Short mmCIF file of C-alpha atoms in Angstrom, two decimals:
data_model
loop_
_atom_site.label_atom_id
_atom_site.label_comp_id
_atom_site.label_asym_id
_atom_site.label_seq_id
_atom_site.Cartn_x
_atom_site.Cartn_y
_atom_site.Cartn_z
CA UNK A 1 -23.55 23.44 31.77
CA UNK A 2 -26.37 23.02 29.10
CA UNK A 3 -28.36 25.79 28.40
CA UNK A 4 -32.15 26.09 27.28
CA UNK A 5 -33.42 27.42 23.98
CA UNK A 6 -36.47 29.97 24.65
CA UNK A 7 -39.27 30.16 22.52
CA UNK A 8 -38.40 33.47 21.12
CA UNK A 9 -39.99 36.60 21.22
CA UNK A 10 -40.33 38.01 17.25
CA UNK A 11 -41.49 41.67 17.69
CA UNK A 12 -42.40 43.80 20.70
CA UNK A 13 -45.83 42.36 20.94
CA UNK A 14 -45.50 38.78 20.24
CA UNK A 15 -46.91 36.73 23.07
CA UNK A 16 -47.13 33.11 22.06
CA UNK A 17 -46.39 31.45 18.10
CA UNK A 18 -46.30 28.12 16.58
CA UNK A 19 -42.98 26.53 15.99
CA UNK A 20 -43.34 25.19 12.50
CA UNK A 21 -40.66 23.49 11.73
CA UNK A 22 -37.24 22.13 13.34
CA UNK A 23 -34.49 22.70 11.32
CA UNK A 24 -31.99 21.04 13.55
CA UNK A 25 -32.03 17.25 14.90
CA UNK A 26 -31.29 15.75 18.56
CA UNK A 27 -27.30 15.23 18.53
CA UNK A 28 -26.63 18.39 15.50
CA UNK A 29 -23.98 20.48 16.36
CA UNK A 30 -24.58 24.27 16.08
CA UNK A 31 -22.74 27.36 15.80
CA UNK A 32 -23.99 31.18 16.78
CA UNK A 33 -26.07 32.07 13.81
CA UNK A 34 -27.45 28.87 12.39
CA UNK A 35 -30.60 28.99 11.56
CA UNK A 36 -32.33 26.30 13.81
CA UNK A 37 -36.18 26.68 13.44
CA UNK A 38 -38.91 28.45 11.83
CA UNK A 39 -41.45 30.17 13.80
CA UNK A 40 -44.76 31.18 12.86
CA UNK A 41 -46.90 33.92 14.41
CA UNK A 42 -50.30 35.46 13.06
CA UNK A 43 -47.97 37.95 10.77
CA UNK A 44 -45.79 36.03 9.47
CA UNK A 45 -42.96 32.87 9.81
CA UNK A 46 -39.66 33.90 10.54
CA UNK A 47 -36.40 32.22 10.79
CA UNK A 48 -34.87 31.43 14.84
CA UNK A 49 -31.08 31.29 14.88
CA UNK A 50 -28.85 29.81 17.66
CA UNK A 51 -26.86 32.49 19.77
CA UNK A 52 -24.40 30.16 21.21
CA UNK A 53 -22.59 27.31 19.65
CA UNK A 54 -23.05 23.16 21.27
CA UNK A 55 -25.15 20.18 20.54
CA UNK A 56 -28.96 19.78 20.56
CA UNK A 57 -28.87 17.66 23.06
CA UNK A 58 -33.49 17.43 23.48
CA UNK A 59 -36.06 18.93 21.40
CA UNK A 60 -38.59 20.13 24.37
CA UNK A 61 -41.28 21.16 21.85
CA UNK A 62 -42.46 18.71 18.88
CA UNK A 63 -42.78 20.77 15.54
CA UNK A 64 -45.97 21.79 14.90
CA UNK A 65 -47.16 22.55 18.43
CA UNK A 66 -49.18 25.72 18.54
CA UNK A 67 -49.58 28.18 21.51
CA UNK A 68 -45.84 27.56 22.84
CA UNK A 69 -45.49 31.25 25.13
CA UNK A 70 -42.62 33.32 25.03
CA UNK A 71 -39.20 32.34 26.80
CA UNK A 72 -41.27 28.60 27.11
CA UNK A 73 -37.86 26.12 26.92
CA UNK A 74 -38.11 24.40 23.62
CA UNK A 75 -34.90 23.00 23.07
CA UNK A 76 -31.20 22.09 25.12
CA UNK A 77 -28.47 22.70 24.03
CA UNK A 78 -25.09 20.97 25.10
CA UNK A 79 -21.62 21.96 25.70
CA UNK A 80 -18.85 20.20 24.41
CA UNK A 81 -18.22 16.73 26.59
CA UNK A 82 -21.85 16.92 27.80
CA UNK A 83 -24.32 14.44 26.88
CA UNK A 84 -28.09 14.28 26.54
CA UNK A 85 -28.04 11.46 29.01
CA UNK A 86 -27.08 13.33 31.83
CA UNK A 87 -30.02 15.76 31.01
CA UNK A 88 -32.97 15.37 34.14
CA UNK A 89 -36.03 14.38 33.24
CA UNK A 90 -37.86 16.72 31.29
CA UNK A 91 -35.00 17.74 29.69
CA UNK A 92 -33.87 21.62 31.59
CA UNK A 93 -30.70 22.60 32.79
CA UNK A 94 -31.66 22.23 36.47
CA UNK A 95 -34.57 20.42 38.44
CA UNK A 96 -37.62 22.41 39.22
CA UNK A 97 -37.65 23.98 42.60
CA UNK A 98 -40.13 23.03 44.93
CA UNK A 99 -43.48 24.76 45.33
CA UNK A 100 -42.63 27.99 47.31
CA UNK A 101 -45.53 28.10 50.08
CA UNK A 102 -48.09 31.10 49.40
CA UNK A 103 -48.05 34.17 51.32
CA UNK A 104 -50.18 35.17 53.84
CA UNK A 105 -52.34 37.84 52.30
CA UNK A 106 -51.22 40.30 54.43
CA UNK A 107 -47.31 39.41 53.01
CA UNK A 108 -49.05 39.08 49.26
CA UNK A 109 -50.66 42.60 49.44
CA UNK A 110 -46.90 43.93 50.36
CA UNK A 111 -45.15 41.98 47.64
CA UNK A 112 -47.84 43.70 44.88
CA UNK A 113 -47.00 47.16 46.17
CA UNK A 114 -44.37 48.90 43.99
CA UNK A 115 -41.37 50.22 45.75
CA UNK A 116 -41.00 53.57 46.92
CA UNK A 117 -39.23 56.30 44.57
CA UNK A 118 -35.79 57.20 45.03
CA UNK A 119 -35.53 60.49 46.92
CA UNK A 120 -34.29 63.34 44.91
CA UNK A 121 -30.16 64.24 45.20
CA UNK A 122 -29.84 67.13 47.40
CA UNK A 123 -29.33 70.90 45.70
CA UNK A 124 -25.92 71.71 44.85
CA UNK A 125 -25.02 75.20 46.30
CA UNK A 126 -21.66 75.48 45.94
CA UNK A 127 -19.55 77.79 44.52
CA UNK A 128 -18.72 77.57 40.87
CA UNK A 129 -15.46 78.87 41.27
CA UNK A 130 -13.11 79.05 44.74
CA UNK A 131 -14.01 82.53 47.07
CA UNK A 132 -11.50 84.87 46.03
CA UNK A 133 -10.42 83.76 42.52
CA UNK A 134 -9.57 87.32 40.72
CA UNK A 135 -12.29 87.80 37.29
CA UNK A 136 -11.94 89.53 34.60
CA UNK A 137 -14.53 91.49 32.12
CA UNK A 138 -15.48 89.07 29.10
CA UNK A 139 -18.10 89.26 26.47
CA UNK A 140 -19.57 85.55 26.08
CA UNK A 141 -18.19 85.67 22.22
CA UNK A 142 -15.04 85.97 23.90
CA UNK A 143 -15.17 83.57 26.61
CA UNK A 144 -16.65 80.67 23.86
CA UNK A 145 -14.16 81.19 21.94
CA UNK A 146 -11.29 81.09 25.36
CA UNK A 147 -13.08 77.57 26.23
CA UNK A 148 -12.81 75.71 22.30
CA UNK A 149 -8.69 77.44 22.01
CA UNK A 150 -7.92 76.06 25.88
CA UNK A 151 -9.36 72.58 24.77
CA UNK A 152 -7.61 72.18 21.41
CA UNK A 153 -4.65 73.09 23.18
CA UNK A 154 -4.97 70.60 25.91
CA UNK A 155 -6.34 67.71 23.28
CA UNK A 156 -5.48 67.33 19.90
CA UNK A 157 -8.36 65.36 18.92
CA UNK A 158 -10.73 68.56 19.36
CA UNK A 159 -11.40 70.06 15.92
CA UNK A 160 -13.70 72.71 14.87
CA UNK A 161 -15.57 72.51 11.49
CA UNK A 162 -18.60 74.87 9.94
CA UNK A 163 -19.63 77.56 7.52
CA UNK A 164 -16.87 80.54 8.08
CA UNK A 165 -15.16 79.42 10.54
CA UNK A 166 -11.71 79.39 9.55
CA UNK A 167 -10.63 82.00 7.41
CA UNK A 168 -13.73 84.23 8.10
CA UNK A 169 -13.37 83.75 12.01
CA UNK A 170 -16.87 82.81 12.26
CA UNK A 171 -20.16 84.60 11.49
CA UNK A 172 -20.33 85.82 14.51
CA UNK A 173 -16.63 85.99 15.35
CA UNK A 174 -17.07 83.33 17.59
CA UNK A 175 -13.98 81.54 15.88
CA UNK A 176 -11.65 84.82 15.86
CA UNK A 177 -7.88 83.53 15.99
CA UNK A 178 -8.68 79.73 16.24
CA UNK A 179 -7.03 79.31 12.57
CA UNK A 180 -4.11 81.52 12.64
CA UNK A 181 -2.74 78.91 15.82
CA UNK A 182 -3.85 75.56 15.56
CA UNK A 183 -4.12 75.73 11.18
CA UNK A 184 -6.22 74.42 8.67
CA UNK A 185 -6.21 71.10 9.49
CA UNK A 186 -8.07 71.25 12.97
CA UNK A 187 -10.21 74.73 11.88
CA UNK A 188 -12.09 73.89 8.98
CA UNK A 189 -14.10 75.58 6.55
CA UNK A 190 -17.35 73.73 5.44
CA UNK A 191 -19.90 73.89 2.56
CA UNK A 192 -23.33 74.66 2.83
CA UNK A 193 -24.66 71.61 3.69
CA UNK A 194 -25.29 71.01 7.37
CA UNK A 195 -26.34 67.51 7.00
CA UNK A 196 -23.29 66.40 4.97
CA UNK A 197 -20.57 68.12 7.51
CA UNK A 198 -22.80 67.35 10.69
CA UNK A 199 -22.49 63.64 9.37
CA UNK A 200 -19.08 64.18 8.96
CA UNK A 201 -18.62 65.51 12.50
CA UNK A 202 -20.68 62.07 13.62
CA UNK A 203 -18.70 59.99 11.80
CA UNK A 204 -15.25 61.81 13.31
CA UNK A 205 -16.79 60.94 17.02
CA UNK A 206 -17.22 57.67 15.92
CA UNK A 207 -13.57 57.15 15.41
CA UNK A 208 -12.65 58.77 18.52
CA UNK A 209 -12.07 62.16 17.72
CA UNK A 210 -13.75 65.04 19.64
CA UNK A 211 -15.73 67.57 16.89
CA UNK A 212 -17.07 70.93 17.37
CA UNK A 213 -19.72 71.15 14.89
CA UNK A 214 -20.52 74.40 14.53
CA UNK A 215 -24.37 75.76 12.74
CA UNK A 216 -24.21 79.45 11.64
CA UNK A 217 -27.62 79.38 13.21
CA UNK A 218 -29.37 76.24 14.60
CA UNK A 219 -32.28 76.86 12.14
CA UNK A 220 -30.18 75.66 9.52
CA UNK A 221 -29.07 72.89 12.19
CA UNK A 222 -32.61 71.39 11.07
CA UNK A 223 -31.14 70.00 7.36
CA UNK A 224 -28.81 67.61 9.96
CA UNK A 225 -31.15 66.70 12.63
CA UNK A 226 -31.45 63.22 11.84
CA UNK A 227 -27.58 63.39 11.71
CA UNK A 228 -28.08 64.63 15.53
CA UNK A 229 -30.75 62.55 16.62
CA UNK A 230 -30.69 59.01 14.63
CA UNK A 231 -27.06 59.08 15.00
CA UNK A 232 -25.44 61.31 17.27
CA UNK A 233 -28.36 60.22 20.02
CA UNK A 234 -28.84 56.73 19.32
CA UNK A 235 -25.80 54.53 18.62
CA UNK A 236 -24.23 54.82 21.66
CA UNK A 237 -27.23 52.91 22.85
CA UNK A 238 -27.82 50.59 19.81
CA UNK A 239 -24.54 49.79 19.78
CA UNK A 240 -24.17 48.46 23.73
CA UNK A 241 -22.01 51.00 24.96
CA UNK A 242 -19.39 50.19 22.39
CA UNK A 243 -19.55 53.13 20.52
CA UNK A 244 -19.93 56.52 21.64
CA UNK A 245 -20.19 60.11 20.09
CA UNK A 246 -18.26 62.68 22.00
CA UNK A 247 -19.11 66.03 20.40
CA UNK A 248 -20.74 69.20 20.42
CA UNK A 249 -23.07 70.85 18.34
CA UNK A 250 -23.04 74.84 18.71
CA UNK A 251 -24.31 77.92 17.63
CA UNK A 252 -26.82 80.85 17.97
CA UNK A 253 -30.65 79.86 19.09
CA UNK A 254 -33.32 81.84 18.93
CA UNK A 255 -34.80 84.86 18.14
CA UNK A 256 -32.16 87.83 16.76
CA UNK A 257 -34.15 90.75 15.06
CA UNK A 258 -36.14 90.70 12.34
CA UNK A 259 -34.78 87.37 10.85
CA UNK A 260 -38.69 86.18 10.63
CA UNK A 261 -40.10 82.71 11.57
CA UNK A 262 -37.41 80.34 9.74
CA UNK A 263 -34.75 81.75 11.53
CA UNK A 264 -36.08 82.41 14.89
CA UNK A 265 -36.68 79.39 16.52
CA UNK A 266 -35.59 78.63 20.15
CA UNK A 267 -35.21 74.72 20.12
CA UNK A 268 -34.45 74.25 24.01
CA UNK A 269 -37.39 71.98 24.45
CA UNK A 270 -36.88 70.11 21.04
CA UNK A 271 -33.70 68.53 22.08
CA UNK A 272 -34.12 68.49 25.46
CA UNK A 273 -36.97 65.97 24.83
CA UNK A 274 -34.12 63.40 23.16
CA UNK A 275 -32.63 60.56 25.47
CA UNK A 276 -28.81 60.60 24.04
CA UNK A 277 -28.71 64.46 24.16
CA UNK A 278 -27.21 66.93 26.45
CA UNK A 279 -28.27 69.98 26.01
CA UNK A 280 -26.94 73.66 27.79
CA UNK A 281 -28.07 76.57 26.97
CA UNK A 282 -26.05 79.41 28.92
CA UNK A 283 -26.58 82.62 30.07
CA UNK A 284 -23.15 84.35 31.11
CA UNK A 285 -19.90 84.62 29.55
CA UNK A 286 -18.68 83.01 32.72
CA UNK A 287 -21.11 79.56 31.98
CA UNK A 288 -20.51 79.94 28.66
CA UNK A 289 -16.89 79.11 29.22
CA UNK A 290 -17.51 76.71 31.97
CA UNK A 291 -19.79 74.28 30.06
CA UNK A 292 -18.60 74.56 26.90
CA UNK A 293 -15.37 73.22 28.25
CA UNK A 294 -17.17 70.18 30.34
CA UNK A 295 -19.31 69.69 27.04
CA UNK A 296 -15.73 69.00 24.66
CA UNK A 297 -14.94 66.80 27.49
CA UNK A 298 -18.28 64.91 27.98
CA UNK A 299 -18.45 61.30 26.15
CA UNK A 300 -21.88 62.42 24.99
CA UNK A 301 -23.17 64.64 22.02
CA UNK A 302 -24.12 67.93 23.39
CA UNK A 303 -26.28 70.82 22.21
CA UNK A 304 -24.67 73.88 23.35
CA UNK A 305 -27.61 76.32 22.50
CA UNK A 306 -26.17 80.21 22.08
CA UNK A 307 -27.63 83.47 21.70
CA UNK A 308 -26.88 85.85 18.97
CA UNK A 309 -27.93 88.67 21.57
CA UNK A 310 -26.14 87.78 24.13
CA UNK A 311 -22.92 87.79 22.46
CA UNK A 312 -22.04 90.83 22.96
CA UNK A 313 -23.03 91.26 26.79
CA UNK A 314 -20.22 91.11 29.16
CA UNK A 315 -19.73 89.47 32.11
CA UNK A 316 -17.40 88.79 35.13
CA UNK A 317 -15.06 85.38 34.64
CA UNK A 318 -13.11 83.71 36.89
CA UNK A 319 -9.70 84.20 35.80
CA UNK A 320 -8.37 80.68 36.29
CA UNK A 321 -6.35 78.05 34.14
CA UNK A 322 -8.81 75.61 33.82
CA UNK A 323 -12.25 76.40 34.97
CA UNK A 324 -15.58 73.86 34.53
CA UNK A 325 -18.97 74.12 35.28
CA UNK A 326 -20.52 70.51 35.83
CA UNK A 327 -23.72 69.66 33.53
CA UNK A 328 -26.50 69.14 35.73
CA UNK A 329 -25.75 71.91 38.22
CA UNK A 330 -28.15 74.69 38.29
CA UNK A 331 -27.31 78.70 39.76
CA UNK A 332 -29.63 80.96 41.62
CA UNK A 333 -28.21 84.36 40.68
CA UNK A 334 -31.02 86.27 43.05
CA UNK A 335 -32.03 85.15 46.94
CA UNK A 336 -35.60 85.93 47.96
CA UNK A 337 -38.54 84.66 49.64
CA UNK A 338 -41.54 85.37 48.25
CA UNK A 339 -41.70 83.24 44.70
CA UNK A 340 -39.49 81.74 42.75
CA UNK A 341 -38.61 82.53 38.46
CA UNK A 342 -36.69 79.63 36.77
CA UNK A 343 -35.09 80.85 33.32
CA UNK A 344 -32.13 79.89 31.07
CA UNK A 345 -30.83 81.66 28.21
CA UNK A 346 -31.62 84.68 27.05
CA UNK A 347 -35.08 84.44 29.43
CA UNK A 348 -32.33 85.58 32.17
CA UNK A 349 -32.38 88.72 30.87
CA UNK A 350 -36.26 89.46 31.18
CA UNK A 351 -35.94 87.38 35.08
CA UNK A 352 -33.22 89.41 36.23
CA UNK A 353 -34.93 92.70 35.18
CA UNK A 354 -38.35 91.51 36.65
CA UNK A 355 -36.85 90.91 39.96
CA UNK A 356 -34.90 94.11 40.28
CA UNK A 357 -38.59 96.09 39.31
CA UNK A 358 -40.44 93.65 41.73
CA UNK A 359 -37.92 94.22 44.73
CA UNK A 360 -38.79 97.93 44.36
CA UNK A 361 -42.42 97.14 45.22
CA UNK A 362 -41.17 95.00 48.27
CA UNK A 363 -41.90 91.49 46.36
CA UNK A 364 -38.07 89.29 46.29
CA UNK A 365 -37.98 87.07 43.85
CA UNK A 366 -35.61 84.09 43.94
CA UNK A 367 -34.18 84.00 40.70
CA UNK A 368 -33.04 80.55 38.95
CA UNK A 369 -30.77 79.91 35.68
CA UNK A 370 -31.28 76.35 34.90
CA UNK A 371 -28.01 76.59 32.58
CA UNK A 372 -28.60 73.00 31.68
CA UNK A 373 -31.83 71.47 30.39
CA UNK A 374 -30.41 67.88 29.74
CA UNK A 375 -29.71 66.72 32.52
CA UNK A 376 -31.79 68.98 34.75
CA UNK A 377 -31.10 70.27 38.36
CA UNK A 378 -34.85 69.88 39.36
CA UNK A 379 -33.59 69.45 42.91
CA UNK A 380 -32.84 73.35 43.09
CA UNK A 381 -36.18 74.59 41.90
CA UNK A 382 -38.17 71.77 44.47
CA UNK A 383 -35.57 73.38 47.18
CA UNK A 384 -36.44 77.10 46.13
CA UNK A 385 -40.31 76.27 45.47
CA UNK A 386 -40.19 75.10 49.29
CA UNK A 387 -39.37 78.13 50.31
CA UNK A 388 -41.25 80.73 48.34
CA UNK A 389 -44.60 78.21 47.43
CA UNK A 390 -44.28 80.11 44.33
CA UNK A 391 -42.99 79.60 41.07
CA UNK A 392 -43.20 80.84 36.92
CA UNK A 393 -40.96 79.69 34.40
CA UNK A 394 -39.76 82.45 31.74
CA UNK A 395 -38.45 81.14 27.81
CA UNK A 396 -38.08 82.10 24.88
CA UNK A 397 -39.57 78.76 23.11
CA UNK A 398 -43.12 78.13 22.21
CA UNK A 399 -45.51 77.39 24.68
CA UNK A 400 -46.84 73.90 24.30
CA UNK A 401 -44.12 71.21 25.88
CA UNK A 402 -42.05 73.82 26.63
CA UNK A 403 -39.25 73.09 29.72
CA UNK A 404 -41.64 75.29 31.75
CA UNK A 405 -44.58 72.44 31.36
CA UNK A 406 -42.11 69.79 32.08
CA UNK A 407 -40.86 71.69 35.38
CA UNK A 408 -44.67 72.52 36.11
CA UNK A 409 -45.04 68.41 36.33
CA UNK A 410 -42.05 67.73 38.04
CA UNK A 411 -43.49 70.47 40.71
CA UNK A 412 -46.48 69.08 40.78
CA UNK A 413 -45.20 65.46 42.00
CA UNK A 414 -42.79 66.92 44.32
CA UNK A 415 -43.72 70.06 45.26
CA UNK A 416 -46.94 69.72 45.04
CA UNK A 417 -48.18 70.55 49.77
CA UNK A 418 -45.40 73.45 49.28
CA UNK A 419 -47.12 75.60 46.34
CA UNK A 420 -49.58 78.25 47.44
CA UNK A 421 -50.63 79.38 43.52
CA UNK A 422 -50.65 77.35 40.08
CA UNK A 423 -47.27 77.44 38.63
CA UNK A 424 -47.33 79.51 35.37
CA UNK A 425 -45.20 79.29 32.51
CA UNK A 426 -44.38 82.46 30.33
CA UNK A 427 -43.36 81.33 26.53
CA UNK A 428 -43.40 83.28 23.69
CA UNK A 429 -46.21 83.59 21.84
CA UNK A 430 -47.68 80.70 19.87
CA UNK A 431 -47.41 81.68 16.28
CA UNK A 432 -44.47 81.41 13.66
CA UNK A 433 -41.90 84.29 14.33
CA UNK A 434 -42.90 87.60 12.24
CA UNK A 435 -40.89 89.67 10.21
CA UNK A 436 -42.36 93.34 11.20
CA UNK A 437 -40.87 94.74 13.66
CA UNK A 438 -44.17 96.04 15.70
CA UNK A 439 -45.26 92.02 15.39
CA UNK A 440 -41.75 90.53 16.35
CA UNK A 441 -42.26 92.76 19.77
CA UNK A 442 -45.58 91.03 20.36
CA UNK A 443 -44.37 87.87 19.91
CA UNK A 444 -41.49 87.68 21.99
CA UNK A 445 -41.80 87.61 25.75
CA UNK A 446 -41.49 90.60 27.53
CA UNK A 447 -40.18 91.85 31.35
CA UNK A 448 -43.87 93.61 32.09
CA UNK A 449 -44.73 90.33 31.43
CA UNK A 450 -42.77 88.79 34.03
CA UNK A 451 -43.59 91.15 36.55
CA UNK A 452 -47.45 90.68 35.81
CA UNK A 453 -47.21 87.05 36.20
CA UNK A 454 -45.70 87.97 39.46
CA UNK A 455 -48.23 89.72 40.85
CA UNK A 456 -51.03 87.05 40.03
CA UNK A 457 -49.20 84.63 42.35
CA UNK A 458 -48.12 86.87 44.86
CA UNK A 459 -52.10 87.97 44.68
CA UNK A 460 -50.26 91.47 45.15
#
């Protein structure tokens, strides 16, 4: 069947050009990638090329002609054993369709109006792990390090490369025991350049291995971001779908103590901003394990945001041989009715604290762990907002575009007839991170601070 030749659109804005000059004939045969015209717009003339291969079987648009609007037919082109004599008048594919009759104004109005949003999916509730499962006592150092050993035994393509990782076991011990079984060759000891071996680990995806790039702090992840972002991110889209970048980027987020401001920075709301990304940032040893495994698995590059705190803090894990936890599922650790605290991270720590102080005073919080910021389970705070008409978000991270403004939106279009009090969002404070310890204390968020923000929307 022929095919027409559109007047081409030339950049993102171009509306209508002037084709300048043919560079073909009627009857030239042309393959994908000859250049076939030249087209002039009020920046500049640019060459046209053919995408598919035939015969110019009717030039629709005489050279020279100015005005000609985007995806206006200028040209046919033939497939082999067609001929330009079969071609209807005019010279398109097919004959123009009839007229359609006009609407009624009534059926006019309804064809303008945009269709309705899709409702949101449902809250998932369910369990993480089966009722009865036996747990065991795990600091999150341990149960990282449980969920990278259990996936580079299960798939040899997962590798772990960073600063210290190998024969140092990690800056943080994170790595303890990963070279002594799987060797040198799959645990591998970096330089200090986080570009070069982040573009490395990019380059490994690319090929169809499954990296664990590991940052000895994700300040210093900043000399690689547009490794991350340009790269990691992108391609899978740039490229059509034909080449992905399964890998995961980890390490410690966030404020320690007294590191000061270049080494301090929470970047939750950075990368959760980037289409491309997924991005966790757990709380528990027992998520810790869960997503870390789904995130070696997932065909996407993930953040996997840690906390140099939390390291240390143990938890209850489910003592099972291969346990998950599915991106895009968040947990309420606390029931209650009368508001609603959404945290991730390290922020758990100040939520869980508020709402044992609050419950004291007769005020039960409903306490939220978002675990995942990229994708989002917005569908659990909307369900928990609904019943408390209540709700503050609690983070580490700056305060403007923080997750808690972008949960404060989502609220506010579907949520909006349940809340009974602005939703507030409790950040840390808005200046670089400092290095005295009395100012560090001021800049970080704090519990009282929870429990006051609380109060104002409780109006207790």
């Amino acid at each position: 069947m022929s095919t027409e030749i559109l007047m081409p659109a030339l950049s993102p804005t171009m509306e209508e050009g002037t084709l300048a000059k043919w560079l073909v004939k009627e009857g030239d045969t042309v393959a994908s990638g000859d250049i076939i015209a030249e087209i002039e717009t009020d920046k500049a003339t640019m060459e046209f090329e053919a995408v598919d291969e035939g015969t110019i079987g009717k030039l629709l648009v005489a050279e020279g002609t100015e005005g000609v609007k985007v995806n206006t037919p200028i040209a046919v082109l033939l497939e082999e054993g067609e001929s330009a004599d079969d071609l209807p008048e005019g010279g398109g594919s097919d004959t123009a369709a009839p007229d359609a009759p006009k609407p009624a104004p009534a059926q006019a109005k309804a064809a303008e109006r945009e269709p309705e949003a899709p409702a949101p999916a449902p809250a998932d509730r369910s369990p993480d792990w089966p009722e009865g499962t036996s747990m065991k006592k795990q600091t999150v150092r341990e149960a990282l390090r449980d969920a990278m050993a259990e996936e580079m035994r299960r798939d040899d393509a997962v590798f772990v490369m960073g600063e210290e990782v190998a024969e140092y076991e990690g800056a943080y011990k994170v790595t303890q025991g990963l070279l002594d079984e799987f060797g040198a060759r799959r645990v591998i000891d970096t330089p200090i350049t986080e570009h070069g071996f982040a573009g490395l680990g990019v380059g490994a995806a690319f090929g169809g291995l499954r990296p664990i790039v590991e940052f000895m702090t994700w300040n210093f992840g900043m000399q690689a971001i547009d490794q991350i972002i340009n790269s990691a991110a992108k391609t899978l889209y740039m490229s059509g779908g034909q080449m992905g970048c399964p890998m995961v980027f980890r390490g410690p987020n966030g404020a320690a103590a007294r590191v000061a401001a270049q080494h301090s920075q929470d970047y939750a709301a950075w990368y959760a901003h980037i289409p491309g990304l997924k991005v966790a940032m757990p709380y528990s040893a027992a998520d810790a394990k869960g997503l870390l495994k789904s995130a070696i698995r997932d065909p996407n590059p993930v953040m996997f945001l840690e906390n140099e705190i939390l390291y240390g803090k143990s938890f209850e894990v489910p003592d099972m041989e291969d346990f998950t936890i599915p991106f895009g599922k968040a947990k309420v650790w606390r029931e209650g009715a009368d508001v609603t605290i959404v945290s991730f991270g390290i922020g758990m720590t100040y939520a869980l604290e508020a709402a044992e102080r609050l419950a004291a005073d007769g005020i039960e919080a409903e306490v939220v762990d978002l675990r995942t910021l990229r994708p989002m389970d917005t569908a659990t705070v909307i369900e928990s907002v609904k019943k408390t008409n209540r709700c503050i978000t609690v983070e580490e991270g700056w305060p403007v575009a923080s997750i808690g403004n972008h949960i404060s939106a989502v609220l506010m279009e579907q949520a909006f007839d349940w809340l009974d009090a602005p939703v507030l969002n409790l950040t840390g404070k808005d200046v670089p991170m400092p290095y005295a310890a009395n100012l560090e204390r001021l800049a970080l968020l704090t519990t009282d601070e929870v429990v006051e923000a609380v109060r104002k929307v409780t109006y207790r």
